[in-house]
Amino acid sequence: MELGHVVVLAGGLSYEREVSLRSGRRVADALRSVEVPVELRDADATLLDALSNDPPDAVFPVLHGASGEDGAMRDVLELLDVPYVGSRPDACRVAWDKPSAKSVVRRAGLRTPASVALPKEIFHDLGASSVLDHIVRRLGLPLFVKPTRGGSALGASIVREASELPAAMVGCFSYGDSALIEQYITGTEVAVSVIERDGRPQALPAVEIVVPGGRYDYTARYDAGDTEFVTPARLTPEAAERATAAALTAHQALGLRDLSRTDLIVDSDGEAHFLEVNVAPGLTETSLFPMAIGAAGLDLGAVYRDLLLARFP
């Protein structure tokens, strides 16, 4: 089978637009390196007419953030009967909502930090100070605060002292109307990517993230600098096996398809703790998914081409 017309869909209007555009360019370049004809398109008002008037063989969505990861754009592609790489809309909706994803993987047997998810209105209606006091008493310190929906570490922060929590909440609510506050687990931060080949999920080598100061924020993710990435991660064989098993369990329990990336903390006992899963992981030059592909000895363009061919009717 040959692909004659592929659309890489990038951009959109989320907070992660620039990252998405960078991902799109990298995917397009990788596909061209294996001689796949690629058209790079933005998710704008011209998209539907373009896909309807000249239907592609398949679409590779690399939209990050809202619409790109919440299943909405994939619903649109299904309305148009256009094949696409990645998870189906229903699975995206569950994975996109971090508390829902945590509940699913916990039922599947994975460890995940104790947490509470609360909308902004709760703090307004019940009194922010009182609610925050109860959170600290119940979950202890340190804590990690992040929007219940979103990626790229936007609005996320570590809270080591109770006095830091109000500012962390303000930062979180700048990027969403609901906050996930969870116990901060110390250990080795790793990302384990999963790809499906011949219909079976396969975990790639874990990528270890080492950040001076311990905060893997937006800048650390996407600007080359002091952040160190080690792959395969420096884990014991037993811990590496647990991390791999956790990523595969998350992928399957959430009903994901084609590709995903699971973020984990491996504690000092070698236990893997699920943090979140990404149905549209970053594919930029500093992103973890392409690093894992390289560490597995696979060709990036060939992997992307095979994912498209799997969706080709």
mmCIF file of C-alpha atoms in Angstrom:
data_model
loop_
_atom_site.group_PDB
_atom_site.id
_atom_site.type_symbol
_atom_site.label_atom_id
_atom_site.label_comp_id
_atom_site.label_asym_id
_atom_site.label_seq_id
_atom_site.Cartn_x
_atom_site.Cartn_y
_atom_site.Cartn_z
ATOM 1 C CA MET A 1 0.000 0.000 0.000
ATOM 2 C CA GLU A 2 1.146 3.526 -0.743
ATOM 3 C CA LEU A 3 0.066 6.812 0.772
ATOM 4 C CA GLY A 4 -0.603 9.436 -1.861
ATOM 5 C CA HIS A 5 -2.095 12.254 0.204
ATOM 6 C CA VAL A 6 -1.445 12.725 3.916
ATOM 7 C CA VAL A 7 -2.461 15.718 6.018
ATOM 8 C CA VAL A 8 -0.541 16.582 9.173
ATOM 9 C CA LEU A 9 -2.893 18.654 11.297
ATOM 10 C CA ALA A 10 -1.202 21.161 13.634
ATOM 11 C CA GLY A 11 -1.752 24.537 15.260
ATOM 12 C CA GLY A 12 -5.235 25.245 16.571
ATOM 13 C CA LEU A 13 -6.073 27.890 19.123
ATOM 14 C CA SER A 14 -5.116 26.307 22.439
ATOM 15 C CA TYR A 15 -2.388 27.570 24.780
ATOM 16 C CA GLU A 16 -0.176 24.920 23.191
ATOM 17 C CA ARG A 17 -0.509 26.209 19.621
ATOM 18 C CA GLU A 18 3.195 26.972 19.154
ATOM 19 C CA VAL A 19 4.238 23.555 20.426
ATOM 20 C CA SER A 20 1.717 21.947 18.083
ATOM 21 C CA LEU A 21 3.106 23.838 15.091
ATOM 22 C CA ARG A 22 6.626 22.709 15.977
ATOM 23 C CA SER A 23 5.402 19.129 16.324
ATOM 24 C CA GLY A 24 3.632 19.348 12.979
ATOM 25 C CA ARG A 25 6.710 20.546 11.148
ATOM 26 C CA ARG A 26 8.826 17.767 12.633
ATOM 27 C CA VAL A 27 6.272 15.076 11.736
ATOM 28 C CA ALA A 28 5.962 16.419 8.193
ATOM 29 C CA ASP A 29 9.749 16.418 7.784
ATOM 30 C CA ALA A 30 10.028 12.862 9.123
ATOM 31 C CA LEU A 31 7.333 11.604 6.741
ATOM 32 C CA ARG A 32 8.941 13.335 3.772
ATOM 33 C CA SER A 33 12.201 11.583 4.652
ATOM 34 C CA VAL A 34 10.467 8.271 3.838
ATOM 35 C CA GLU A 35 8.870 9.724 0.698
ATOM 36 C CA VAL A 36 5.340 10.183 2.035
ATOM 37 C CA PRO A 37 3.597 13.169 0.373
ATOM 38 C CA VAL A 38 2.562 15.528 3.172
ATOM 39 C CA GLU A 39 0.383 18.601 3.424
ATOM 40 C CA LEU A 40 0.719 20.552 6.671
ATOM 41 C CA ARG A 41 -2.553 22.244 7.631
ATOM 42 C CA ASP A 42 -3.765 24.382 10.507
ATOM 43 C CA ALA A 43 -7.045 23.713 12.305
ATOM 44 C CA ASP A 44 -8.807 26.809 11.013
ATOM 45 C CA ALA A 45 -11.939 27.816 9.114
ATOM 46 C CA THR A 46 -10.592 26.441 5.824
ATOM 47 C CA LEU A 47 -10.002 22.927 7.136
ATOM 48 C CA LEU A 48 -13.416 21.314 6.642
ATOM 49 C CA ASP A 49 -13.765 22.445 3.032
ATOM 50 C CA ALA A 50 -10.222 21.272 2.286
ATOM 51 C CA LEU A 51 -10.798 17.813 3.771
ATOM 52 C CA SER A 52 -14.188 17.476 2.073
ATOM 53 C CA ASN A 53 -13.100 18.661 -1.371
ATOM 54 C CA ASP A 54 -9.844 16.712 -1.440
ATOM 55 C CA PRO A 55 -10.112 13.873 1.106
ATOM 56 C CA PRO A 56 -6.697 12.645 2.255
ATOM 57 C CA ASP A 57 -5.736 9.019 2.589
ATOM 58 C CA ALA A 58 -5.211 9.686 6.287
ATOM 59 C CA VAL A 59 -4.667 12.505 8.779
ATOM 60 C CA PHE A 60 -1.929 12.662 11.406
ATOM 61 C CA PRO A 61 -3.250 14.998 14.135
ATOM 62 C CA VAL A 62 -0.593 16.677 16.263
ATOM 63 C CA LEU A 63 -2.897 19.160 17.945
ATOM 64 C CA HIS A 64 -2.083 19.657 21.605
ATOM 65 C CA GLY A 65 -4.345 21.014 24.331
ATOM 66 C CA ALA A 66 -8.089 21.582 24.060
ATOM 67 C CA SER A 67 -9.793 20.311 20.887
ATOM 68 C CA GLY A 68 -6.629 18.447 19.964
ATOM 69 C CA GLU A 69 -6.641 16.061 22.904
ATOM 70 C CA ASP A 70 -10.202 16.204 24.231
ATOM 71 C CA GLY A 71 -11.630 14.201 21.321
ATOM 72 C CA ALA A 72 -13.437 17.091 19.606
ATOM 73 C CA MET A 73 -11.298 17.273 16.466
ATOM 74 C CA ARG A 74 -11.324 13.501 16.161
ATOM 75 C CA ASP A 75 -15.123 13.599 16.309
ATOM 76 C CA VAL A 76 -14.995 16.001 13.362
ATOM 77 C CA LEU A 77 -12.675 13.696 11.411
ATOM 78 C CA GLU A 78 -15.066 10.821 12.022
ATOM 79 C CA LEU A 79 -17.988 12.945 10.817
ATOM 80 C CA LEU A 80 -16.040 13.438 7.591
ATOM 81 C CA ASP A 81 -15.159 9.732 7.456
ATOM 82 C CA VAL A 82 -11.452 10.589 7.265
ATOM 83 C CA PRO A 83 -9.021 7.992 8.697
ATOM 84 C CA TYR A 84 -6.624 9.371 11.310
ATOM 85 C CA VAL A 85 -3.790 8.307 13.570
ATOM 86 C CA GLY A 86 -4.489 8.188 17.281
ATOM 87 C CA SER A 87 -7.122 7.387 19.852
ATOM 88 C CA ARG A 88 -10.864 7.500 19.281
ATOM 89 C CA PRO A 89 -12.875 10.442 20.695
ATOM 90 C CA ASP A 90 -14.351 8.640 23.723
ATOM 91 C CA ALA A 91 -10.943 7.442 24.901
ATOM 92 C CA CYS A 92 -9.500 10.920 24.395
ATOM 93 C CA ARG A 93 -12.176 12.496 26.569
ATOM 94 C CA VAL A 94 -11.359 10.225 29.501
ATOM 95 C CA ALA A 95 -7.576 10.538 29.141
ATOM 96 C CA TRP A 96 -7.797 14.332 28.728
ATOM 97 C CA ASP A 97 -9.476 14.688 32.121
ATOM 98 C CA LYS A 98 -6.683 13.836 34.555
ATOM 99 C CA PRO A 99 -8.880 12.872 37.554
ATOM 100 C CA SER A 100 -10.951 10.556 35.333
ATOM 101 C CA ALA A 101 -7.802 8.966 33.903
ATOM 102 C CA LYS A 102 -6.413 8.459 37.414
ATOM 103 C CA SER A 103 -9.638 6.712 38.448
ATOM 104 C CA VAL A 104 -9.513 4.356 35.452
ATOM 105 C CA VAL A 105 -5.887 3.343 35.928
ATOM 106 C CA ARG A 106 -6.334 2.967 39.679
ATOM 107 C CA ARG A 107 -9.121 0.462 39.016
ATOM 108 C CA ALA A 108 -6.724 -1.297 36.638
ATOM 109 C CA GLY A 109 -4.273 -1.745 39.521
ATOM 110 C CA LEU A 110 -1.838 1.126 39.032
ATOM 111 C CA ARG A 111 -0.503 3.308 41.799
ATOM 112 C CA THR A 112 -1.281 7.014 41.469
ATOM 113 C CA PRO A 113 -0.774 9.836 43.996
ATOM 114 C CA ALA A 114 -3.657 10.618 46.351
ATOM 115 C CA SER A 115 -5.387 13.756 45.136
ATOM 116 C CA VAL A 116 -8.401 16.013 45.112
ATOM 117 C CA ALA A 117 -9.909 17.788 42.097
ATOM 118 C CA LEU A 118 -11.887 20.958 42.725
ATOM 119 C CA PRO A 119 -13.396 23.648 40.493
ATOM 120 C CA LYS A 120 -12.637 27.320 41.006
ATOM 121 C CA GLU A 121 -16.188 27.919 42.287
ATOM 122 C CA ILE A 122 -15.628 25.741 45.353
ATOM 123 C CA PHE A 123 -12.872 28.045 46.572
ATOM 124 C CA HIS A 124 -15.054 31.083 45.957
ATOM 125 C CA ASP A 125 -18.192 29.650 47.581
ATOM 126 C CA LEU A 126 -16.634 27.921 50.603
ATOM 127 C CA GLY A 127 -13.686 30.217 51.258
ATOM 128 C CA ALA A 128 -10.309 29.574 49.685
ATOM 129 C CA SER A 129 -8.336 29.670 52.919
ATOM 130 C CA SER A 130 -10.509 27.071 54.652
ATOM 131 C CA VAL A 131 -10.530 24.710 51.664
ATOM 132 C CA LEU A 132 -6.754 24.939 51.260
ATOM 133 C CA ASP A 133 -6.199 24.266 54.978
ATOM 134 C CA HIS A 134 -8.234 21.073 54.714
ATOM 135 C CA ILE A 135 -6.325 19.987 51.606
ATOM 136 C CA VAL A 136 -2.992 20.347 53.372
ATOM 137 C CA ARG A 137 -4.262 18.511 56.450
ATOM 138 C CA ARG A 138 -5.568 15.629 54.338
ATOM 139 C CA LEU A 139 -2.831 15.252 51.711
ATOM 140 C CA GLY A 140 0.166 16.688 53.556
ATOM 141 C CA LEU A 141 3.152 18.397 51.939
ATOM 142 C CA PRO A 142 4.714 18.659 49.431
ATOM 143 C CA LEU A 143 1.921 18.874 46.844
ATOM 144 C CA PHE A 144 1.730 19.198 43.086
ATOM 145 C CA VAL A 145 -0.894 21.482 41.576
ATOM 146 C CA LYS A 146 -1.982 21.426 37.916
ATOM 147 C CA PRO A 147 -5.093 22.040 35.824
ATOM 148 C CA THR A 148 -7.330 18.988 35.522
ATOM 149 C CA ARG A 149 -7.106 19.401 31.749
ATOM 150 C CA GLY A 150 -4.176 20.581 29.694
ATOM 151 C CA GLY A 151 -0.574 19.783 29.018
ATOM 152 C CA SER A 152 2.957 21.118 28.590
ATOM 153 C CA ALA A 153 3.069 21.747 32.367
ATOM 154 C CA LEU A 154 1.179 25.014 31.880
ATOM 155 C CA GLY A 155 -0.203 26.177 35.229
ATOM 156 C CA ALA A 156 1.590 23.407 37.111
ATOM 157 C CA SER A 157 3.763 23.911 40.186
ATOM 158 C CA ILE A 158 5.266 22.167 43.211
ATOM 159 C CA VAL A 159 4.122 23.352 46.636
ATOM 160 C CA ARG A 160 6.588 22.644 49.441
ATOM 161 C CA GLU A 161 5.156 25.028 52.062
ATOM 162 C CA ALA A 162 1.514 25.738 52.836
ATOM 163 C CA SER A 163 2.157 29.439 52.245
ATOM 164 C CA GLU A 164 2.949 28.649 48.570
ATOM 165 C CA LEU A 165 -0.389 27.002 47.870
ATOM 166 C CA PRO A 166 -2.532 30.126 47.213
ATOM 167 C CA ALA A 167 -0.147 31.387 44.526
ATOM 168 C CA ALA A 168 -0.008 27.915 42.973
ATOM 169 C CA MET A 169 -3.796 27.877 42.755
ATOM 170 C CA VAL A 170 -3.873 31.273 41.072
ATOM 171 C CA GLY A 171 -1.327 30.074 38.516
ATOM 172 C CA CYS A 172 -3.315 26.891 37.923
ATOM 173 C CA PHE A 173 -6.604 28.725 37.405
ATOM 174 C CA SER A 174 -4.947 30.893 34.775
ATOM 175 C CA TYR A 175 -5.069 27.836 32.510
ATOM 176 C CA GLY A 176 -8.276 26.113 33.556
ATOM 177 C CA ASP A 177 -11.356 26.284 35.752
ATOM 178 C CA SER A 178 -10.566 23.182 37.798
ATOM 179 C CA ALA A 179 -7.459 22.149 39.723
ATOM 180 C CA LEU A 180 -5.945 18.783 40.539
ATOM 181 C CA ILE A 181 -3.985 18.874 43.783
ATOM 182 C CA GLU A 182 -2.064 15.687 44.469
ATOM 183 C CA GLN A 183 0.611 14.388 46.791
ATOM 184 C CA TYR A 184 4.066 15.041 45.396
ATOM 185 C CA ILE A 185 5.948 11.764 45.035
ATOM 186 C CA THR A 186 9.724 12.046 45.098
ATOM 187 C CA GLY A 187 11.723 9.823 42.810
ATOM 188 C CA THR A 188 12.815 9.478 39.212
ATOM 189 C CA GLU A 189 10.565 11.152 36.666
ATOM 190 C CA VAL A 190 10.182 9.067 33.516
ATOM 191 C CA ALA A 191 8.045 9.029 30.405
ATOM 192 C CA VAL A 192 7.190 5.731 28.741
ATOM 193 C CA SER A 193 5.839 5.931 25.200
ATOM 194 C CA VAL A 194 3.699 3.229 23.635
ATOM 195 C CA ILE A 195 3.211 2.537 19.939
ATOM 196 C CA GLU A 196 1.029 -0.079 18.319
ATOM 197 C CA ARG A 197 2.673 -2.276 15.704
ATOM 198 C CA ASP A 198 0.749 -5.063 13.984
ATOM 199 C CA GLY A 199 -2.161 -4.234 16.269
ATOM 200 C CA ARG A 200 -0.225 -4.832 19.486
ATOM 201 C CA PRO A 201 0.961 -2.147 21.920
ATOM 202 C CA GLN A 202 4.716 -2.003 22.429
ATOM 203 C CA ALA A 203 6.432 0.065 25.114
ATOM 204 C CA LEU A 204 9.501 2.026 24.076
ATOM 205 C CA PRO A 205 12.527 2.635 26.340
ATOM 206 C CA ALA A 206 11.738 4.929 29.260
ATOM 207 C CA VAL A 207 13.104 8.468 29.065
ATOM 208 C CA GLU A 208 14.364 9.899 32.345
ATOM 209 C CA ILE A 209 13.958 13.644 32.916
ATOM 210 C CA VAL A 210 16.540 15.411 35.062
ATOM 211 C CA VAL A 211 15.849 19.102 35.690
ATOM 212 C CA PRO A 212 18.036 21.380 37.851
ATOM 213 C CA GLY A 213 15.742 22.563 40.633
ATOM 214 C CA GLY A 214 13.349 19.704 39.941
ATOM 215 C CA ARG A 215 10.711 21.589 37.945
ATOM 216 C CA TYR A 216 9.960 20.253 34.480
ATOM 217 C CA ASP A 217 7.919 23.260 33.326
ATOM 218 C CA TYR A 218 7.050 24.588 29.868
ATOM 219 C CA THR A 219 10.479 26.178 29.366
ATOM 220 C CA ALA A 220 12.308 23.045 30.473
ATOM 221 C CA ARG A 221 10.222 20.949 28.080
ATOM 222 C CA TYR A 222 10.610 22.943 24.901
ATOM 223 C CA ASP A 223 13.734 25.094 25.157
ATOM 224 C CA ALA A 224 17.050 23.319 24.857
ATOM 225 C CA GLY A 225 19.018 24.136 27.986
ATOM 226 C CA ASP A 226 19.840 22.610 31.327
ATOM 227 C CA THR A 227 17.279 19.798 31.260
ATOM 228 C CA GLU A 228 18.938 16.407 30.831
ATOM 229 C CA PHE A 229 17.192 13.479 29.189
ATOM 230 C CA VAL A 230 18.541 9.987 29.764
ATOM 231 C CA THR A 231 17.329 7.030 27.755
ATOM 232 C CA PRO A 232 17.027 4.321 28.638
ATOM 233 C CA ALA A 233 16.236 5.680 32.085
ATOM 234 C CA ARG A 234 18.642 4.813 34.890
ATOM 235 C CA LEU A 235 16.342 2.333 36.607
ATOM 236 C CA THR A 236 16.935 -1.125 37.968
ATOM 237 C CA PRO A 237 15.692 -3.881 35.652
ATOM 238 C CA GLU A 238 12.799 -4.515 38.041
ATOM 239 C CA ALA A 239 11.814 -0.838 38.197
ATOM 240 C CA ALA A 240 12.090 -0.490 34.414
ATOM 241 C CA GLU A 241 9.802 -3.486 34.000
ATOM 242 C CA ARG A 242 7.243 -1.929 36.367
ATOM 243 C CA ALA A 243 7.343 1.370 34.475
ATOM 244 C CA THR A 244 6.858 -0.441 31.172
ATOM 245 C CA ALA A 245 3.973 -2.473 32.570
ATOM 246 C CA ALA A 246 2.344 0.685 33.961
ATOM 247 C CA ALA A 247 2.450 2.449 30.587
ATOM 248 C CA LEU A 248 1.007 -0.560 28.781
ATOM 249 C CA THR A 249 -1.708 -0.947 31.420
ATOM 250 C CA ALA A 250 -2.655 2.730 31.130
ATOM 251 C CA HIS A 251 -2.754 2.555 27.327
ATOM 252 C CA GLN A 252 -5.004 -0.488 27.347
ATOM 253 C CA ALA A 253 -7.205 0.403 30.330
ATOM 254 C CA LEU A 254 -8.011 3.784 28.811
ATOM 255 C CA GLY A 255 -8.744 2.233 25.422
ATOM 256 C CA LEU A 256 -6.064 4.237 23.610
ATOM 257 C CA ARG A 257 -4.956 3.580 20.047
ATOM 258 C CA ASP A 258 -1.777 3.867 17.964
ATOM 259 C CA LEU A 259 0.391 5.957 20.303
ATOM 260 C CA SER A 260 0.496 7.410 23.786
ATOM 261 C CA ARG A 261 2.959 8.630 26.390
ATOM 262 C CA THR A 262 2.541 7.915 30.097
ATOM 263 C CA ASP A 263 4.283 10.092 32.681
ATOM 264 C CA LEU A 264 5.393 8.326 35.849
ATOM 265 C CA ILE A 265 7.388 8.783 39.033
ATOM 266 C CA VAL A 266 9.475 5.799 40.105
ATOM 267 C CA ASP A 267 10.047 5.990 43.853
ATOM 268 C CA SER A 268 13.028 4.807 45.879
ATOM 269 C CA ASP A 269 11.459 1.334 46.212
ATOM 270 C CA GLY A 270 11.217 1.010 42.442
ATOM 271 C CA GLU A 271 7.436 1.392 42.378
ATOM 272 C CA ALA A 272 5.904 3.281 39.434
ATOM 273 C CA HIS A 273 3.275 5.941 40.162
ATOM 274 C CA PHE A 274 1.001 7.074 37.323
ATOM 275 C CA LEU A 275 0.773 10.847 36.860
ATOM 276 C CA GLU A 276 -1.000 11.321 33.528
ATOM 277 C CA VAL A 277 -1.220 10.044 29.970
ATOM 278 C CA ASN A 278 -0.943 11.952 26.700
ATOM 279 C CA VAL A 279 -2.907 10.911 23.612
ATOM 280 C CA ALA A 280 -1.120 13.523 21.478
ATOM 281 C CA PRO A 281 2.407 13.630 22.918
ATOM 282 C CA GLY A 282 4.759 16.380 21.860
ATOM 283 C CA LEU A 283 6.737 15.532 18.727
ATOM 284 C CA THR A 284 9.139 18.483 18.671
ATOM 285 C CA GLU A 285 12.929 18.301 18.560
ATOM 286 C CA THR A 286 13.040 18.258 22.387
ATOM 287 C CA SER A 287 10.049 15.970 22.949
ATOM 288 C CA LEU A 288 10.221 12.628 24.704
ATOM 289 C CA PHE A 289 8.324 10.453 22.224
ATOM 290 C CA PRO A 290 10.845 10.923 19.373
ATOM 291 C CA MET A 291 13.689 10.332 21.843
ATOM 292 C CA ALA A 292 12.147 7.002 22.790
ATOM 293 C CA ILE A 293 11.737 6.051 19.120
ATOM 294 C CA GLY A 294 15.439 6.718 18.580
ATOM 295 C CA ALA A 295 16.426 4.809 21.707
ATOM 296 C CA ALA A 296 14.498 1.799 20.395
ATOM 297 C CA GLY A 297 16.606 1.894 17.222
ATOM 298 C CA LEU A 298 13.597 2.743 15.062
ATOM 299 C CA ASP A 299 13.376 5.245 12.230
ATOM 300 C CA LEU A 300 11.039 8.108 13.114
ATOM 301 C CA GLY A 301 9.651 8.572 9.617
ATOM 302 C CA ALA A 302 9.053 4.851 9.202
ATOM 303 C CA VAL A 303 7.172 4.674 12.502
ATOM 304 C CA TYR A 304 4.930 7.599 11.564
ATOM 305 C CA ARG A 305 4.350 6.082 8.105
ATOM 306 C CA ASP A 306 3.396 2.724 9.632
ATOM 307 C CA LEU A 307 0.931 4.403 11.994
ATOM 308 C CA LEU A 308 -0.721 6.068 9.007
ATOM 309 C CA LEU A 309 -0.795 2.824 7.012
ATOM 310 C CA ALA A 310 -2.547 1.104 9.916
ATOM 311 C CA ARG A 311 -5.423 3.554 9.469
ATOM 312 C CA PHE A 312 -5.405 3.383 5.660
ATOM 313 C CA PRO A 313 -8.649 1.720 4.484
#
